[in-house]
Short mmCIF file of C-alpha atoms in Angstrom, two decimals:
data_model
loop_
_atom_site.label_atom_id
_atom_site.label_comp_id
_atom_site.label_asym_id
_atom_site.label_seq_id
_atom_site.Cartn_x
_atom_site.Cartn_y
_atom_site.Cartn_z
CA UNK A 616 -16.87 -18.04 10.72
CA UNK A 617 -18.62 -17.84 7.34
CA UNK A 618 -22.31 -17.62 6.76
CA UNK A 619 -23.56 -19.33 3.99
CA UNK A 620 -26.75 -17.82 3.35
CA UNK A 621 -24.66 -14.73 2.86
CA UNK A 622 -22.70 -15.79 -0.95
CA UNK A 623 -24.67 -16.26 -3.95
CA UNK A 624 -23.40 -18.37 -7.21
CA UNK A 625 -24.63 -17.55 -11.10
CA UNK A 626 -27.29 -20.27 -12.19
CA UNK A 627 -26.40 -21.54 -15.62
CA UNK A 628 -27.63 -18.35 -18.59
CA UNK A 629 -28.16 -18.97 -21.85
CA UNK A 630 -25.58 -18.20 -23.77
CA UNK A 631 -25.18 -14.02 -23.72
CA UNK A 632 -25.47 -12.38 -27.73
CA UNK A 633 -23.14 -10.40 -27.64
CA UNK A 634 -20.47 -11.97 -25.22
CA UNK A 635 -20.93 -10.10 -22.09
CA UNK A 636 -18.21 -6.97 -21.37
CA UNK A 637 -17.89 -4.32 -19.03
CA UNK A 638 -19.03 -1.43 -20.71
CA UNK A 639 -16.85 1.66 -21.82
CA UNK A 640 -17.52 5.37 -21.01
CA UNK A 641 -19.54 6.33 -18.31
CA UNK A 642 -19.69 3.46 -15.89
CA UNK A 643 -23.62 1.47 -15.79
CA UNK A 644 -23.65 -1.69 -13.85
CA UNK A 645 -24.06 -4.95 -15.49
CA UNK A 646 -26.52 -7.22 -14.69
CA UNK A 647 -26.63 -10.96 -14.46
CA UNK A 648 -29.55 -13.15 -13.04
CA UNK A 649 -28.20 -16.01 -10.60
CA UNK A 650 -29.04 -18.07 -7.82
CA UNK A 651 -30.36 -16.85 -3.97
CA UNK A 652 -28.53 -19.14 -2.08
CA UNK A 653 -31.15 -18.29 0.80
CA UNK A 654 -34.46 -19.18 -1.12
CA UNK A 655 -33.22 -21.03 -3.84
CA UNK A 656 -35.05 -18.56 -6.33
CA UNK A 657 -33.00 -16.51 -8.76
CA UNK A 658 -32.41 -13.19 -8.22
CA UNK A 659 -29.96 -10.49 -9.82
CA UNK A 660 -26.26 -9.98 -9.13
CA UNK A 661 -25.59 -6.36 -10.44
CA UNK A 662 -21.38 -6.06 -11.07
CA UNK A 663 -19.50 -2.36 -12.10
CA UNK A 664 -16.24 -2.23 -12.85
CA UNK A 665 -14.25 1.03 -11.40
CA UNK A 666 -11.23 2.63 -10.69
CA UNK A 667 -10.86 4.02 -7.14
CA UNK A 668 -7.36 6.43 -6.42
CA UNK A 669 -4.33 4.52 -4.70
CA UNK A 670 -6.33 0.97 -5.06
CA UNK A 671 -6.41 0.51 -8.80
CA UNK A 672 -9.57 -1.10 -10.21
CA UNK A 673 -12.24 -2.99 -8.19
CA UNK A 674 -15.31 -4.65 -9.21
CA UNK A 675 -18.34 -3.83 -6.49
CA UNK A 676 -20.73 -6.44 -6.70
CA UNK A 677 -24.54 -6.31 -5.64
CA UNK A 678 -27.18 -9.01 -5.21
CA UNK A 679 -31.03 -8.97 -4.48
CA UNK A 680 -33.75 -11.37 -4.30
CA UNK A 681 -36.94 -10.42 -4.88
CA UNK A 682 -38.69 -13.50 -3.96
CA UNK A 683 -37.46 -13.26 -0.19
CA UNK A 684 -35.59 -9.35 -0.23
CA UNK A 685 -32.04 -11.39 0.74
CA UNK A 686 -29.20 -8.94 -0.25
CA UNK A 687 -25.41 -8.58 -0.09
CA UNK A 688 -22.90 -6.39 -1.57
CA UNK A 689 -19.04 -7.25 -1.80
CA UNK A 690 -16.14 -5.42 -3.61
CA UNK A 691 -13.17 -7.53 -5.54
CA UNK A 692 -9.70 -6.21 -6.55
CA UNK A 693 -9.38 -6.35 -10.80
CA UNK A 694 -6.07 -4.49 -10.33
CA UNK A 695 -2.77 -6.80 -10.10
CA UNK A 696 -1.40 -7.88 -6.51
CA UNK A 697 1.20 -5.36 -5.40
CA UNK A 698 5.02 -5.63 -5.45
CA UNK A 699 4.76 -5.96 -1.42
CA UNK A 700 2.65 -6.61 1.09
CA UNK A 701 1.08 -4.13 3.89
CA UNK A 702 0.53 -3.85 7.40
CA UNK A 703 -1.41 -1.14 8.94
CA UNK A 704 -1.28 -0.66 13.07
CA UNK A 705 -3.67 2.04 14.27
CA UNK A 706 -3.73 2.72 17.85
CA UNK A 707 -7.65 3.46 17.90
CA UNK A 708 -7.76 6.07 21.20
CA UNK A 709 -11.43 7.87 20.58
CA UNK A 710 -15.02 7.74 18.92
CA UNK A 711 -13.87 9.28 15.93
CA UNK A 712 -11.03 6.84 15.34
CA UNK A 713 -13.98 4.04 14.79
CA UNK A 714 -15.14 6.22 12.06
CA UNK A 715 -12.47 5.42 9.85
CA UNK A 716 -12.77 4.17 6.63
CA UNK A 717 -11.23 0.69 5.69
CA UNK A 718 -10.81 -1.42 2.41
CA UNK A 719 -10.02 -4.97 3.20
CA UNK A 720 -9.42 -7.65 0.37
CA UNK A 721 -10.28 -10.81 0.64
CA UNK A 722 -7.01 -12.01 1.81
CA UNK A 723 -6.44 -9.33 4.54
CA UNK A 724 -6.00 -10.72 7.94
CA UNK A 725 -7.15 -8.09 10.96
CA UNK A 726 -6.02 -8.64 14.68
CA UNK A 727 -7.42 -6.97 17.94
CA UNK A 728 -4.03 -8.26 19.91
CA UNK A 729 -5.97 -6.82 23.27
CA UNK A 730 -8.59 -9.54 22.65
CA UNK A 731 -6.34 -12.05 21.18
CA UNK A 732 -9.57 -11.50 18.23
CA UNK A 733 -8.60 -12.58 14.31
CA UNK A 734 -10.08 -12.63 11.34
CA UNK A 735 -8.07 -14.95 9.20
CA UNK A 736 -7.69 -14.73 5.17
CA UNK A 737 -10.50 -15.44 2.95
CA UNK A 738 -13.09 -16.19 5.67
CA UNK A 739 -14.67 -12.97 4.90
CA UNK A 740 -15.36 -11.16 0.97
CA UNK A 741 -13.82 -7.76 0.29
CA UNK A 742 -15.19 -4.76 1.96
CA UNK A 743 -15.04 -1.17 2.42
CA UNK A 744 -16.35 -0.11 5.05
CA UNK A 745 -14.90 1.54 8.65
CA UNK A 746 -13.31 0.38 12.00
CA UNK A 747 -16.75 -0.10 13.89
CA UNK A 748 -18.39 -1.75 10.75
CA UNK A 749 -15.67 -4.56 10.98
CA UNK A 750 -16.73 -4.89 14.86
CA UNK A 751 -19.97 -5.06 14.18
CA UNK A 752 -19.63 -7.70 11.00
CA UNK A 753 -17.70 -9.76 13.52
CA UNK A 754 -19.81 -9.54 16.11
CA UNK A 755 -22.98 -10.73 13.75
CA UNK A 756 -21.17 -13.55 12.60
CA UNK A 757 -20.31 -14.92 16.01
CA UNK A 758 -24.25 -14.62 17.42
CA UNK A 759 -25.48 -16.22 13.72
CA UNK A 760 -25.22 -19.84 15.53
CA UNK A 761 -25.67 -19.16 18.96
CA UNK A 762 -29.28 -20.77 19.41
CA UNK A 763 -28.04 -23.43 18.39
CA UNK A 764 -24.53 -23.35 20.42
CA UNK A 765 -26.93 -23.18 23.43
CA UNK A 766 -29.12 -25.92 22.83
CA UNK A 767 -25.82 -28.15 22.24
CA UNK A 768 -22.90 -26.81 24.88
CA UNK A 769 -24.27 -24.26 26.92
CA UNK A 770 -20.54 -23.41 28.31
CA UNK A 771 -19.16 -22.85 25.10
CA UNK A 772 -21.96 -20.59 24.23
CA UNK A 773 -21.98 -18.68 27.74
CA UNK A 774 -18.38 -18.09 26.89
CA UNK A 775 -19.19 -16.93 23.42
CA UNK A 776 -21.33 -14.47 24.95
CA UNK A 777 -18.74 -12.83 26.62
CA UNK A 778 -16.94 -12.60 24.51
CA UNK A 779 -19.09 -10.57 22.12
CA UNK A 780 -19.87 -8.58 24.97
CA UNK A 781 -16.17 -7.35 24.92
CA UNK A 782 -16.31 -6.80 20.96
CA UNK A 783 -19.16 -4.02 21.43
CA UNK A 784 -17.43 -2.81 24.63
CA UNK A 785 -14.71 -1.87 21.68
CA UNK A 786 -16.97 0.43 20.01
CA UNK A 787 -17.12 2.19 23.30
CA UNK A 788 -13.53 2.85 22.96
CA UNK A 789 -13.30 2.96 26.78
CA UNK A 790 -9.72 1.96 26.77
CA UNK A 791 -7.33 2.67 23.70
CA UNK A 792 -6.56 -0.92 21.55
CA UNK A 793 -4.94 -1.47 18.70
CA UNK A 794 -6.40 -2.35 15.12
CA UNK A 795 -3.62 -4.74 12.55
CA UNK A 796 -4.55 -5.10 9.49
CA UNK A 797 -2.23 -7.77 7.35
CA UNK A 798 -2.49 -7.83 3.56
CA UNK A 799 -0.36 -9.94 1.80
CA UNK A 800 -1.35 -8.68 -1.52
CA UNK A 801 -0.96 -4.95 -0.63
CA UNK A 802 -4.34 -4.19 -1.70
CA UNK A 803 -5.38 -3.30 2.02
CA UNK A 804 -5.88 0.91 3.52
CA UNK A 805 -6.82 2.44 6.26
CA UNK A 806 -7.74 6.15 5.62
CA UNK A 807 -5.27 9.17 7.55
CA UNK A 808 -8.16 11.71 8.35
CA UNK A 809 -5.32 14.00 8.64
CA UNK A 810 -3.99 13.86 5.14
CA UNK A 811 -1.83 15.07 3.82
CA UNK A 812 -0.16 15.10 7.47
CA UNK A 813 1.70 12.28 8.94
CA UNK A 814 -0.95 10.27 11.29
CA UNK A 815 1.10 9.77 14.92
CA UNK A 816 -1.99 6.96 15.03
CA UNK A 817 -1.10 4.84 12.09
CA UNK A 818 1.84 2.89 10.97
CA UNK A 819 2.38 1.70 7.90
CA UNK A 820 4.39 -1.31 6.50
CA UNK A 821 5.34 -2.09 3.78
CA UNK A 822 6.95 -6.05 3.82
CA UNK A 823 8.30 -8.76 1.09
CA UNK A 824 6.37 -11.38 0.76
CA UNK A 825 7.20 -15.19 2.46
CA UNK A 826 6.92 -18.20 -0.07
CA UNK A 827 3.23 -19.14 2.10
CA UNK A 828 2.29 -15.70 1.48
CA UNK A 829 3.33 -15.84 -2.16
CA UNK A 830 1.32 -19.43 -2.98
CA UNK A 831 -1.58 -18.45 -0.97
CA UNK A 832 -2.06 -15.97 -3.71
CA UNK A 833 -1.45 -18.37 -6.12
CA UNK A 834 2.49 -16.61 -6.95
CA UNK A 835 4.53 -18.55 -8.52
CA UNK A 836 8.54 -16.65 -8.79
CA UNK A 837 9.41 -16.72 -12.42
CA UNK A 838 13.09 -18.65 -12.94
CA UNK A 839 14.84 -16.33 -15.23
CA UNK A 840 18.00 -18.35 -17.42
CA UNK A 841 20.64 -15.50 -16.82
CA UNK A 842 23.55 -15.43 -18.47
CA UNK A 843 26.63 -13.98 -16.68
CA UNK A 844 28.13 -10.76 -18.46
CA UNK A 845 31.86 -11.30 -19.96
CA UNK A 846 32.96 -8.54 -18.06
CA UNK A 847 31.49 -6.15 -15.56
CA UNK A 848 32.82 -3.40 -18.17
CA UNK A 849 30.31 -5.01 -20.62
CA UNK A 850 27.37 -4.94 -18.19
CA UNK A 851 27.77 -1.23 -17.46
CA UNK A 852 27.18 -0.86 -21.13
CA UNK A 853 24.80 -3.21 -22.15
CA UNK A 854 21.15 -2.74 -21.83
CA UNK A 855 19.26 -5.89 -20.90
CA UNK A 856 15.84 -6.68 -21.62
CA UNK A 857 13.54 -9.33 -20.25
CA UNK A 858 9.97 -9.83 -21.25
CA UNK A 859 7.33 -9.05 -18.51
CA UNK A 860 3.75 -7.68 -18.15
CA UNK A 861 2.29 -4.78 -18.06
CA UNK A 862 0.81 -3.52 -14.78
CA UNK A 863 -2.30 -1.76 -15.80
CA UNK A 864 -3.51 -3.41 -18.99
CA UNK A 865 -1.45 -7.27 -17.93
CA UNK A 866 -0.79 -6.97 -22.33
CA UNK A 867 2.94 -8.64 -22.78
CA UNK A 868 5.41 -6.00 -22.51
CA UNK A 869 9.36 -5.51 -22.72
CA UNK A 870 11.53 -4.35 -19.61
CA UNK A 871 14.50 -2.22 -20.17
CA UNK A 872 17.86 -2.99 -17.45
CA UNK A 873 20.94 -0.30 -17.49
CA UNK A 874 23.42 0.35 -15.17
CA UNK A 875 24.56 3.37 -14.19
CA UNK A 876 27.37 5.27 -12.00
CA UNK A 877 25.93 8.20 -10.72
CA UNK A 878 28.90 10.70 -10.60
CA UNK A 879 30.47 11.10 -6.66
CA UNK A 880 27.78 8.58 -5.81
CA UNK A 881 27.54 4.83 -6.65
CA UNK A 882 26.14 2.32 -9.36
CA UNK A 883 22.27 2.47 -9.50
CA UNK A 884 20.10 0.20 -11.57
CA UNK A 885 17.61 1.42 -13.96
CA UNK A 886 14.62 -0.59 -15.02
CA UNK A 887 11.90 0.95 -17.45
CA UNK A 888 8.85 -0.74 -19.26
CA UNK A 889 6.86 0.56 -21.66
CA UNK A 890 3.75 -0.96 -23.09
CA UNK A 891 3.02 -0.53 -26.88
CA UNK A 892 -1.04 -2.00 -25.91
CA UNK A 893 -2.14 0.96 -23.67
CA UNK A 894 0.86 3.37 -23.93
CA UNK A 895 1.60 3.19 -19.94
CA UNK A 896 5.26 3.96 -18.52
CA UNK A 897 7.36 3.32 -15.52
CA UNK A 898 10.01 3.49 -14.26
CA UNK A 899 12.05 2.29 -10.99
CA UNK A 900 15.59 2.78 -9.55
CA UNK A 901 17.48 0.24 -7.73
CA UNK A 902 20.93 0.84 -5.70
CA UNK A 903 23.26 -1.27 -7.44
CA UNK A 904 25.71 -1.07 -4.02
CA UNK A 905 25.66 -3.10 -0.79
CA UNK A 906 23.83 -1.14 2.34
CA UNK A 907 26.10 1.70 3.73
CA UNK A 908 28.10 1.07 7.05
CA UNK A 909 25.57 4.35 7.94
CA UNK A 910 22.73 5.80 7.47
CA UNK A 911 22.09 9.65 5.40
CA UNK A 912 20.47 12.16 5.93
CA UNK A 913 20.30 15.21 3.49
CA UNK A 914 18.82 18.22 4.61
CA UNK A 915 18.93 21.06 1.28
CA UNK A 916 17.37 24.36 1.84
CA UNK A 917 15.79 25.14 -1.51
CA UNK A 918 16.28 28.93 -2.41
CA UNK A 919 16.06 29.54 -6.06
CA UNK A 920 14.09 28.02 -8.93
CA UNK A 921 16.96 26.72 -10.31
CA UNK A 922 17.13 24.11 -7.93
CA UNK A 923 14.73 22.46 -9.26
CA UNK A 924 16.73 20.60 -12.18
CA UNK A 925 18.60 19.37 -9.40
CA UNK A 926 19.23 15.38 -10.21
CA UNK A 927 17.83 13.46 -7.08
CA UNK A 928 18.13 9.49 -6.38
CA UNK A 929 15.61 8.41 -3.84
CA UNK A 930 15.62 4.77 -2.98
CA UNK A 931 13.04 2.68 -1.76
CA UNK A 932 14.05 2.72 1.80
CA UNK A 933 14.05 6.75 2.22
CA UNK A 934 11.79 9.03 3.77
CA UNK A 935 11.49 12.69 2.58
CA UNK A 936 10.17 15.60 4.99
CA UNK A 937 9.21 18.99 4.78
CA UNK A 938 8.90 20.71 7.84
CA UNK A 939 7.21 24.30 6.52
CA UNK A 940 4.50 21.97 5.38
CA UNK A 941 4.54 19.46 7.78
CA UNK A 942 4.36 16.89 5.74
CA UNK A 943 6.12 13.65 5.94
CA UNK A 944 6.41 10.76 2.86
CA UNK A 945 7.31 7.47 4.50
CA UNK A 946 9.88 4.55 3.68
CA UNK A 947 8.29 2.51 0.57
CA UNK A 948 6.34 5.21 -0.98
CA UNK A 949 6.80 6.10 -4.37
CA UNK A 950 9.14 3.26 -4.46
CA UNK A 951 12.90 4.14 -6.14
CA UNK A 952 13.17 7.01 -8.38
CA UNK A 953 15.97 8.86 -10.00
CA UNK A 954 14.64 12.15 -11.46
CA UNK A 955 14.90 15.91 -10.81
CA UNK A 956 13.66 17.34 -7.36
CA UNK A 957 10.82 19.26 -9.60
CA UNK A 958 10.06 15.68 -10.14
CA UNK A 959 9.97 13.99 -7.12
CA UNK A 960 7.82 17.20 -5.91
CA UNK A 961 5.16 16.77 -8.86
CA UNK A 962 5.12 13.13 -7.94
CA UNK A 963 4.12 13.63 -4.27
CA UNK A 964 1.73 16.51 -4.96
CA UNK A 965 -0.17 13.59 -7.61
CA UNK A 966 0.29 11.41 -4.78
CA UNK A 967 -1.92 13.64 -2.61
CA UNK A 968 -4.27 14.34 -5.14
CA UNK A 969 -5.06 10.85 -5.29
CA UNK A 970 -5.93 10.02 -2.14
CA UNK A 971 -9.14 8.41 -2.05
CA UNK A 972 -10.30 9.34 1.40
CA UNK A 973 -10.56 13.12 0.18
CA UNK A 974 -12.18 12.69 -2.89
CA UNK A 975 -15.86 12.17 -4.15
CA UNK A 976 -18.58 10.32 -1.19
CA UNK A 977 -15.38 10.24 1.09
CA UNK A 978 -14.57 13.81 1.29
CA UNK A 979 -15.71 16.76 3.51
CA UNK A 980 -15.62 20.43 2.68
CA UNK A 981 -12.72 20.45 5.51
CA UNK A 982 -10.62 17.88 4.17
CA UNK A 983 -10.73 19.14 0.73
CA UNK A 984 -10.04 22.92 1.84
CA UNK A 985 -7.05 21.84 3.82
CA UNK A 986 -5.91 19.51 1.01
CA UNK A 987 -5.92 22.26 -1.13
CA UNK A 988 -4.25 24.92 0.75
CA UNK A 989 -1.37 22.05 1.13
CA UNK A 990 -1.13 21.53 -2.84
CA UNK A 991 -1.29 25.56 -3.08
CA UNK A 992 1.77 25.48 -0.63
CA UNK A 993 3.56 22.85 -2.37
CA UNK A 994 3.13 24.27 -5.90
CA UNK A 995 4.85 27.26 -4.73
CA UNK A 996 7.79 25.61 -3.65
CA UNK A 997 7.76 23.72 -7.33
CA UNK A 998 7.42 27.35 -8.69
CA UNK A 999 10.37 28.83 -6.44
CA UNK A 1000 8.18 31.17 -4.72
CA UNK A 1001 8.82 29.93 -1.45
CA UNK A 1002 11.50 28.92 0.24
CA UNK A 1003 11.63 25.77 2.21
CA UNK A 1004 13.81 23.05 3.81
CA UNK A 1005 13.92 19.50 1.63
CA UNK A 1006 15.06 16.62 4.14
CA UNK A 1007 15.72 12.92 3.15
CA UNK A 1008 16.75 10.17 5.36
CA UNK A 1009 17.70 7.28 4.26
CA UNK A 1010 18.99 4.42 6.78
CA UNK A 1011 20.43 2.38 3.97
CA UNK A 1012 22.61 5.16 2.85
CA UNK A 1013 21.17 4.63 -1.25
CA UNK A 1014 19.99 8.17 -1.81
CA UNK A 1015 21.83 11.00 -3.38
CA UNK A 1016 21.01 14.59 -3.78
CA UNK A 1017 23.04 16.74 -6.65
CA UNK A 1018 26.22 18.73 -5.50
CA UNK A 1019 25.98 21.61 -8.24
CA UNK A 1020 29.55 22.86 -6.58
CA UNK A 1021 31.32 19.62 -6.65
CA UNK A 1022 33.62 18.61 -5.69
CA UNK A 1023 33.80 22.15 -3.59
CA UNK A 1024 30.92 21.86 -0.77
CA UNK A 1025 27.39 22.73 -1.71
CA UNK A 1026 26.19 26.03 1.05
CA UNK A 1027 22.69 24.85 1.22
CA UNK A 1028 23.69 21.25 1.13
CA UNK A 1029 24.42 19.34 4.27
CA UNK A 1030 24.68 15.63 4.42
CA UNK A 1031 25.05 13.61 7.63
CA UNK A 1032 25.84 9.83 8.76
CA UNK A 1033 24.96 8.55 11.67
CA UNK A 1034 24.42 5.13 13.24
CA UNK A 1035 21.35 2.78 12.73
CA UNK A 1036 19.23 2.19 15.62
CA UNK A 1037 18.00 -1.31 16.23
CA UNK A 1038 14.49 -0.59 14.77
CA UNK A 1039 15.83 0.77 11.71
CA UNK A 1040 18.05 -2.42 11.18
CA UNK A 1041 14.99 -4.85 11.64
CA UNK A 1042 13.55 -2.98 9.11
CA UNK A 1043 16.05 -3.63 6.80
CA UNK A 1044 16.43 -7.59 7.94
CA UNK A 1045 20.33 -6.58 8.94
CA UNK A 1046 19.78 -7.89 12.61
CA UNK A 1047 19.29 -11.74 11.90
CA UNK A 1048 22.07 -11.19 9.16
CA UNK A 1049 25.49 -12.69 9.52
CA UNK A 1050 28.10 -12.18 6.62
CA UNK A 1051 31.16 -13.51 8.62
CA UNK A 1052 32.05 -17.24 9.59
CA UNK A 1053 28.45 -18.31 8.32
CA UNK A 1054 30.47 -21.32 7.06
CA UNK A 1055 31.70 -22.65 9.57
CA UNK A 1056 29.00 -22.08 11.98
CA UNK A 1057 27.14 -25.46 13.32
CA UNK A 1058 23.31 -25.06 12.34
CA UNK A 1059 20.99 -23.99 14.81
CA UNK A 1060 18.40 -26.38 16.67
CA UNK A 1061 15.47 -26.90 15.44
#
């Protein structure tokens, strides 16, 4: 349920001298006079444009009236939709876990499954804001209409009631429940107070997108006239480009496509854009193979600096762990990336530093003195002054750590195969798959 009196819409300016911009250099909100949707009167919509860690940039918007003191504040992504979408499950167990901090887009769907409670997509603007806030923005919204509910039904209303009553009761946290949030657009957190730690409490998703998913953010997948290779000889040594955007600045950019055999590993893919507008780079590794029989898992016990220049391939579907830090990177972070282990260990300390939650407004002298003790810790294992156990598992089998010895074992190199569980199959969609006597099969029911 929406409120009305709660949006606001610009009344027609005069034309702005100059055109109106977000200005450069230190951030100062723009201002804009528009309409109070509550008293009809104009008041003044105040918009800033900035960049927050982990969610790109987001435009916060503000608007008072000063003819009847209505206000309301809203936040709006100006970053690009992610690559996939996200879905974040926190078991909420005590008072503290209400305290969390959330940001919500406007196409984020939350569940209470104890309640059988939603919010759906787009009934509610972009927010940050925390667990109880939600609660409590859900429970104004249900008693906005309720005088009049009981003037007309008086059942229906009784039963809203109730209903509410069991919303605050959440706040209460009397009985654990469980908090979904569903974000299509991958634009959606909720904050791990125990950063840079794994969170027991909280897991993450990361999912592809279905077709609905993909139009109800107005997607459309791009039809690319592909011409097949002459040989696969001559696709191993060609290096395709296709046009695409860039990410950060959306100015037209060129993607570079190379394949490559990894020696006493397999064929990865290599894709790399750079943008000649802003001067951003990326890059992104792809296996090039069909998912292993079994699932790896590399443990490497890192003992001199020289292991550093080790060549690493980490696909998208691996998790990396280090148990002297206690720190855990889960499947879909950092996406695929085939670079040195100094590399991949300067891209998850960055990764840390970035975290929003222990930065600026959100931090507390804690958080930050813990967060820095753990980059502290990590930089000496980048430096080689400590030595420490480096463990990926990957149940796809894509990932590859350098054998400096081969093709004689590596000492401090162990690599192991073992057999998917169910879980980790769903994951990777192999359950519902079936590669043999799909032909002949009569189609299912509907």
């Amino acid at each position: 349920m929406t409120a009305g009196r709660g949006d606001h819409q610009a009344s027609p300016p005069p034309p702005p001298s100059p055109p109106f911009r977000f200005p450069d250099g230190e951030q100062q909100p723009a201002e804009i006079e528009s309409l109070c949707m509550n008293c009809y009167r104009n008041g003044v919509t105040r918009l800033l444009l900035t960049r927050i860690p982990f969610f790109k940039e987001i435009i916060v918007s503000s608007f008072t009236c000063e003819s009847c003191s209505w206000s309301n504040t809203e936040i709006q992504s100006a970053g690009r939709i992610q690559e996939q979408g996200v879905r974040c499950a926190l078991a909420v167990a005590s008072r503290q876990d209400m305290n969390r901090e959330i940001v919500k887009t406007d196409c984020a769907t939350i569940r209470i499954p104890e309640l059988d409670f939603e919010i759906p997509a787009f009934s509610q603007k972009g927010v940050l804001t925390t667990i109880e806030g939600i609660i409590d923005r859900a429970v104004m919204g249900l008693e906005q209409d309720q005088p009049v509910r009981r003037a007309a039904d008086k059942e229906v209303a009784s039963k809203i009631d109730d209903f509410i009553s069991k919303l605050k009761q959440l706040k209460e946290v009397h009985s654990p429940f469980t908090f979904i949030i569903d974000d299509p657009s991958g634009n959606s957190f909720v904050e791990n107070p125990h950063a840079p730690q794994k969170d027991e409490a909280l897991v993450v998703t990361y999912y592809k997108r279905t077709p609905q998913q993909a139009a109800m953010l107005g997607l459309e997948e791009e039809e690319l006239d592909e011409k097949p290779a002459d040989s696969a000889e001559d696709l191993r040594n060609e290096v395709l480009q296709f046009n695409t955007n860039c990410p950060e600045c959306n100015a037209p950019a060129n993607t570079n496509m190379k394949l490559v055999q990894i020696p006493h590993f397999k064929e990865v893919i290599i894709m790399a854009t750079n943008c000649d507008s802003c001067g951003h780079r990326t890059n992104e590794v792809k296996s090039g193979g069909a998912i292993e029989p079994q699932g790896t898992r590399i443990t490497f016990r890192i003992t001199d600096p020289s292991d550093m220049t080790r060549d690493i391939l980490k696909s998208e579907t691996c998790s990396v762990e280090i148990p002297e830090l206690e720190f855990e990177l889960g499947m879909g972070a950092l996406g695929g990336k085939f670079t040195t282990l100094e590399g991949l260990l300067k891209d998850i300390k960055d990764l840390v530093e970035r975290n929003p939650f222990t930065l600026g407004d959100s931090s507390t002298p804690s958080k930050t003195e813990k967060l820095q003790e753990f980059i502290g810790r990590l930089q000496e294992i980048i430096e080689g002054k400590t030595k420490a156990v480096f463990i990926m598992d990957d149940p796809a089998g894509n990932s590859y750590l350098q054998n400096v010895y081969a093709p004689e074992e590596d000492p401090e190199l162990q690599v192991e195969r073992y057999e998917r569980t169910f879980e980790q199959n769903e994951d990777l969609g192999l359950n519902d798959m079936k590669t043999e006597g799909y032909e002949t099969a009569p189609a299912p029911g509907r």
